[in-house]
CSV table of C-alpha atoms in Angstrom, one decimal:
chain,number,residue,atom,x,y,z
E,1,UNK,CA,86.2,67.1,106.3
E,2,UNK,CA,86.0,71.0,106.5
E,3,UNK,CA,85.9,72.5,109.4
E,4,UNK,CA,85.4,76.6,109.9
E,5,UNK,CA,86.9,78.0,112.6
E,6,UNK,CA,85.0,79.8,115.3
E,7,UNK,CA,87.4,83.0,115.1
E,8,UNK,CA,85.2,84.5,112.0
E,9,UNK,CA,83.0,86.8,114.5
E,10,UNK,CA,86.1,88.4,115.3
E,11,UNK,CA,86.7,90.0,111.8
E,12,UNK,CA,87.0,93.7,111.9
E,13,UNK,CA,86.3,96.6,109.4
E,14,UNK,CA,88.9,98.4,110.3
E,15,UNK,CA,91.8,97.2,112.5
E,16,UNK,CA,93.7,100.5,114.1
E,17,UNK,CA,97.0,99.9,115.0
E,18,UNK,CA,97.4,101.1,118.6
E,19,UNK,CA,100.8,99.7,120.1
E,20,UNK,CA,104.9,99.8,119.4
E,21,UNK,CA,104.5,95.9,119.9
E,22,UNK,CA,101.9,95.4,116.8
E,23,UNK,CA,104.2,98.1,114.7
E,24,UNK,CA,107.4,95.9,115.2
E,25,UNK,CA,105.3,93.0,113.8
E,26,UNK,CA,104.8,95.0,110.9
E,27,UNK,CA,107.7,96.4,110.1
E,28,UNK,CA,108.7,93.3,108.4
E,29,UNK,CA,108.4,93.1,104.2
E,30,UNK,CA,107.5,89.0,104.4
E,31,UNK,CA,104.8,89.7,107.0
E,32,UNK,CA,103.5,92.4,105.1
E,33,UNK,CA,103.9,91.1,102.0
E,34,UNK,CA,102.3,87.7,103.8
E,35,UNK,CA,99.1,90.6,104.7
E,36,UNK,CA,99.3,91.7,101.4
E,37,UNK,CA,98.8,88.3,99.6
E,38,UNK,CA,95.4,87.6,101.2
E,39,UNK,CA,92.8,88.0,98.2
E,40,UNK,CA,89.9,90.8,99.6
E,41,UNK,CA,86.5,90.7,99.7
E,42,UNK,CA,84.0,88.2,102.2
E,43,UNK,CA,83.6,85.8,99.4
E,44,UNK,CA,87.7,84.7,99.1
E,45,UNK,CA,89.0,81.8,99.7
E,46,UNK,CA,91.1,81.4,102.9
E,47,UNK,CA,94.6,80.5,102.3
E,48,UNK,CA,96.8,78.1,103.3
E,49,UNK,CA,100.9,78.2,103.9
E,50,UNK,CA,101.7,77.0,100.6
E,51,UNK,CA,99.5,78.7,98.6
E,52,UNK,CA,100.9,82.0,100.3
E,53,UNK,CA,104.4,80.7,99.7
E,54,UNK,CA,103.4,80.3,96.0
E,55,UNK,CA,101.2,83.6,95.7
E,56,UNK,CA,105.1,84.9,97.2
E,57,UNK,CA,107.2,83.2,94.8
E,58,UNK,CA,108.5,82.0,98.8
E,59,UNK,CA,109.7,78.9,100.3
E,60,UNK,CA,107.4,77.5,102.1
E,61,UNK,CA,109.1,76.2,105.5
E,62,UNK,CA,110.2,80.1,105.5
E,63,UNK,CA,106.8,81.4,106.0
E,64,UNK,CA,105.7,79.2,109.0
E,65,UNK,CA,107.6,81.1,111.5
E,66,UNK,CA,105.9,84.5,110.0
E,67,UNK,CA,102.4,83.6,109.5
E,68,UNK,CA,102.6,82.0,113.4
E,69,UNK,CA,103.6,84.9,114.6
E,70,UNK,CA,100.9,87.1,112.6
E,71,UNK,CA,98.5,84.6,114.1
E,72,UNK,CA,99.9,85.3,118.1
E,73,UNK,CA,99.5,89.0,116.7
E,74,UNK,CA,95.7,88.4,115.7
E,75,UNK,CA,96.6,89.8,112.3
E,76,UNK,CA,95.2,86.5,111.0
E,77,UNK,CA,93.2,83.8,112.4
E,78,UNK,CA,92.5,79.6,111.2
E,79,UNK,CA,89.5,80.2,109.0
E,80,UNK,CA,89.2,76.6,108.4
E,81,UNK,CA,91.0,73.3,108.8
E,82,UNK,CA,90.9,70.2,107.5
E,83,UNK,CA,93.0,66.6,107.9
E,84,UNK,CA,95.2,65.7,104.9
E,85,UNK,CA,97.0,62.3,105.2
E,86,UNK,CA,96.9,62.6,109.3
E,87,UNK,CA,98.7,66.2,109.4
E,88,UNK,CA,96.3,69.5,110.3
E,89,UNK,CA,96.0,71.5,107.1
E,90,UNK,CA,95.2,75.2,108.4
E,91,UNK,CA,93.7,78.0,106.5
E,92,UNK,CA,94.2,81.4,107.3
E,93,UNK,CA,92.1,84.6,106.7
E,94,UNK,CA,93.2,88.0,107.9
E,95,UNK,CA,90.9,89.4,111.3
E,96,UNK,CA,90.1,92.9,109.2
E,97,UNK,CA,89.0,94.6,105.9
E,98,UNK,CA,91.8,97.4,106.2
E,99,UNK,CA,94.9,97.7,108.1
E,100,UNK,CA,95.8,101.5,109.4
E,101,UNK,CA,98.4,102.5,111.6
E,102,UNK,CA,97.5,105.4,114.0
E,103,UNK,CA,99.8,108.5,113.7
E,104,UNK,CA,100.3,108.1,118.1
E,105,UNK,CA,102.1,105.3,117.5
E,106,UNK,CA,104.4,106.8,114.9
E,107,UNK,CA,104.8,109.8,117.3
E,108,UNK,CA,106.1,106.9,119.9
E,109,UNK,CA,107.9,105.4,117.7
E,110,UNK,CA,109.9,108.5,116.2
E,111,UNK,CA,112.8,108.8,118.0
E,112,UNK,CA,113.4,104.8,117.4
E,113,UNK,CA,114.4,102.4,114.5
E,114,UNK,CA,110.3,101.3,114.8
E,115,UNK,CA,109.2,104.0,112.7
E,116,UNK,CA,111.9,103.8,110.1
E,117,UNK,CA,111.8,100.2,109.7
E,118,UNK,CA,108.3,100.1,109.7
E,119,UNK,CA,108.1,102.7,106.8
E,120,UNK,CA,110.5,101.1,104.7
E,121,UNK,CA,108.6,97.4,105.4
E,122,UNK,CA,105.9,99.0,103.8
E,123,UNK,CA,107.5,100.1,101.0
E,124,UNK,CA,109.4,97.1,100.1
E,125,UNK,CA,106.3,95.0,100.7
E,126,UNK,CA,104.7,97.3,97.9
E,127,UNK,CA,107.9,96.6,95.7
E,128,UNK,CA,108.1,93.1,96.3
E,129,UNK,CA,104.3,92.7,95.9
E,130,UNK,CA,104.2,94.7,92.7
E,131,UNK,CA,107.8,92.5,91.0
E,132,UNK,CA,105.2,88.9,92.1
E,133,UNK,CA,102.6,90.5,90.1
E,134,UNK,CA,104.8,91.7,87.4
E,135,UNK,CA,106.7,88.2,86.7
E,136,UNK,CA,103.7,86.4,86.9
E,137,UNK,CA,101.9,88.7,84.1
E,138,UNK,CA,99.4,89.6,86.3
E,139,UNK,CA,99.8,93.4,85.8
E,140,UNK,CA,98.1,94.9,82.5
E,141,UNK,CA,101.2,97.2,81.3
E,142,UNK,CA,99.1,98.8,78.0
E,143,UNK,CA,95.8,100.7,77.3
E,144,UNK,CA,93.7,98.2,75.9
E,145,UNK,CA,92.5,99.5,72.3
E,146,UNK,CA,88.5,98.9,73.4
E,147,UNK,CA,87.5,99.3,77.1
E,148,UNK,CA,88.4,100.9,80.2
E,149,UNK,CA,92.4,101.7,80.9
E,150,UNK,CA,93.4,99.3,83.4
E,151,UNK,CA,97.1,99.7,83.1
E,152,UNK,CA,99.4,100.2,85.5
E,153,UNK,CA,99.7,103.8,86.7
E,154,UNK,CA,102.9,104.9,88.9
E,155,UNK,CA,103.3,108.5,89.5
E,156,UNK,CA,106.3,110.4,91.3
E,157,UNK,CA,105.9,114.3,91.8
E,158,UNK,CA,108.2,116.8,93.9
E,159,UNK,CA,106.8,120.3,94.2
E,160,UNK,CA,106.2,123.4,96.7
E,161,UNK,CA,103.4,123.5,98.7
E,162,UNK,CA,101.9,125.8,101.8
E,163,UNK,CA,101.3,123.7,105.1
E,164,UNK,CA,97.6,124.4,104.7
E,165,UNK,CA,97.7,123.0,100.7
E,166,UNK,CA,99.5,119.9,101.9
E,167,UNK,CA,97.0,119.6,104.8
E,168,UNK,CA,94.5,119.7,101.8
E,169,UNK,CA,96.3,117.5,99.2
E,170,UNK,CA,96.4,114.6,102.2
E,171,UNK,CA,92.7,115.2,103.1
E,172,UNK,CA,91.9,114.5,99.9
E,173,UNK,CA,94.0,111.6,99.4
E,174,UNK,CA,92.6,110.0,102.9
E,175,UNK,CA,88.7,110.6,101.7
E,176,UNK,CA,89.5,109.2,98.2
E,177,UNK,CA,90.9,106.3,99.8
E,178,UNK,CA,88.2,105.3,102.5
E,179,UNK,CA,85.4,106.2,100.2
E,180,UNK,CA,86.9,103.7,97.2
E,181,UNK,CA,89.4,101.3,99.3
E,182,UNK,CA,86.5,98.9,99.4
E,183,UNK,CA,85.7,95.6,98.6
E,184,UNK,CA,83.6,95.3,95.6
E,185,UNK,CA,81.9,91.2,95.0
E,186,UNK,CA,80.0,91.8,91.8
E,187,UNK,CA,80.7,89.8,88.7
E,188,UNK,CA,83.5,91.0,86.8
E,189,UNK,CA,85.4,92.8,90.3
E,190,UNK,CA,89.4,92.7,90.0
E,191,UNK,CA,91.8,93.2,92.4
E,192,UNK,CA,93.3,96.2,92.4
E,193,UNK,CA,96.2,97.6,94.4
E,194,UNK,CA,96.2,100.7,96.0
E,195,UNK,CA,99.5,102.6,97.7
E,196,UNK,CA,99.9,105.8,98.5
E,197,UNK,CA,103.1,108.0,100.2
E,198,UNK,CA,102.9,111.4,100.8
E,199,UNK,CA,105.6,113.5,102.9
E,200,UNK,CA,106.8,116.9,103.2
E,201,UNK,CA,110.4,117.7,103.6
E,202,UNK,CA,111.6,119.9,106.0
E,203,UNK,CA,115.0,121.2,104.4
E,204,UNK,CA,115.4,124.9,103.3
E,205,UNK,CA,113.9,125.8,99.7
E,206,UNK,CA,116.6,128.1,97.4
E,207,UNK,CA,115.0,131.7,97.8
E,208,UNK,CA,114.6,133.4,93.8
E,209,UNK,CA,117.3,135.8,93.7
């Protein structure tokens, strides 16, 4: 028999994260990657270990350790649980909608590895996240010839800007995201993957001679 888990009320929008202890947590590619595997929208599934660990491509004894200590770090709770053949089979849900990190805690965590290691978690849990998808053939890679252009779409740029057109450009990018970043249940919704890095550089520019 099913059983939900009385930890659903606690499901946030929005969970902001505040604290150097909750950005160590993070700044882990599995964990994020384990964050990252969780289908969105109310109407998904929970998951359990092993279907994470085969969402991963991961061992499965290797992601009890993690998804524990995502559970201490109420970045998931037990959704539901169920007995199979005696043992307690748990599944998981994360406790929010979107996952943000507050710039205080990267001005904290600046003159440590936390910040570095955080931001290069992220961006190996987008890489590693991106090569599942790709071996398992779940990326479309070509414009249909009917249809909407679902293809995959990877842009890098380097250019020039003014403080106050960066300021913009980032605005922009921000609204975009929390105006669109949501979770869309009508038939015919897909998931879609959405990562964004945007930094300026502060090393001296070549004048024009």
């Amino acid at each position: 028999m099913m059983e939900a888990s009385l930890s659903e009320s606690a499901v946030v929008d929005v969970r902001r994260i505040t604290d150097l202890e909750t950005l160590r947590m993070v700044a882990d590619p599995l964990r994020l990657s384990i964050l990252a595997a969780f289908p969105s929208g109310e109407q998904a599934d929970p998951l359990t270990v092993k279907e994470l660990a085969e969402r991963l491509g991961e061992n499965q004894t290797k992601l009890y350790r993690h998804v524990k200590q995502l559970e201490e770090a109420n970045l998931i709770y037990v959704a539901q649980t169920r007995v199979v053949s005696g043992i307690i089979e748990k599944r998981y849900r994360p406790t929010y909608r979107r996952l943000t990190i507050e710039n205080d805690v990267f001005s904290l965590a600046q003159d440590s590895e936390d910040f570095s290691d955080t931001t290069l978690a992220l961006l190996e849990s987008a890489r590693d996240r991106l090569r599942a998808d790709l071996r398992a053939g779940r990326v479309p890679l070509d414009p249909p010839a009917y249809g909407p252009d679902l293809s995959l779409q990877i842009s890098s740029v380097r250019v020039n800007m003014t403080p106050e057109r960066y300021v913009r450009v980032r605005t922009a990018i921000t609204e975009l995201i929390e105006r669109e970043a949501y979770s869309d249940e009508s038939p015919g919704a897909l998931p879609v993957v959405v990562n964004a890095l945007l930094y300026p550089t502060l090393e001296e520019r070549a004048q024009p001679s």
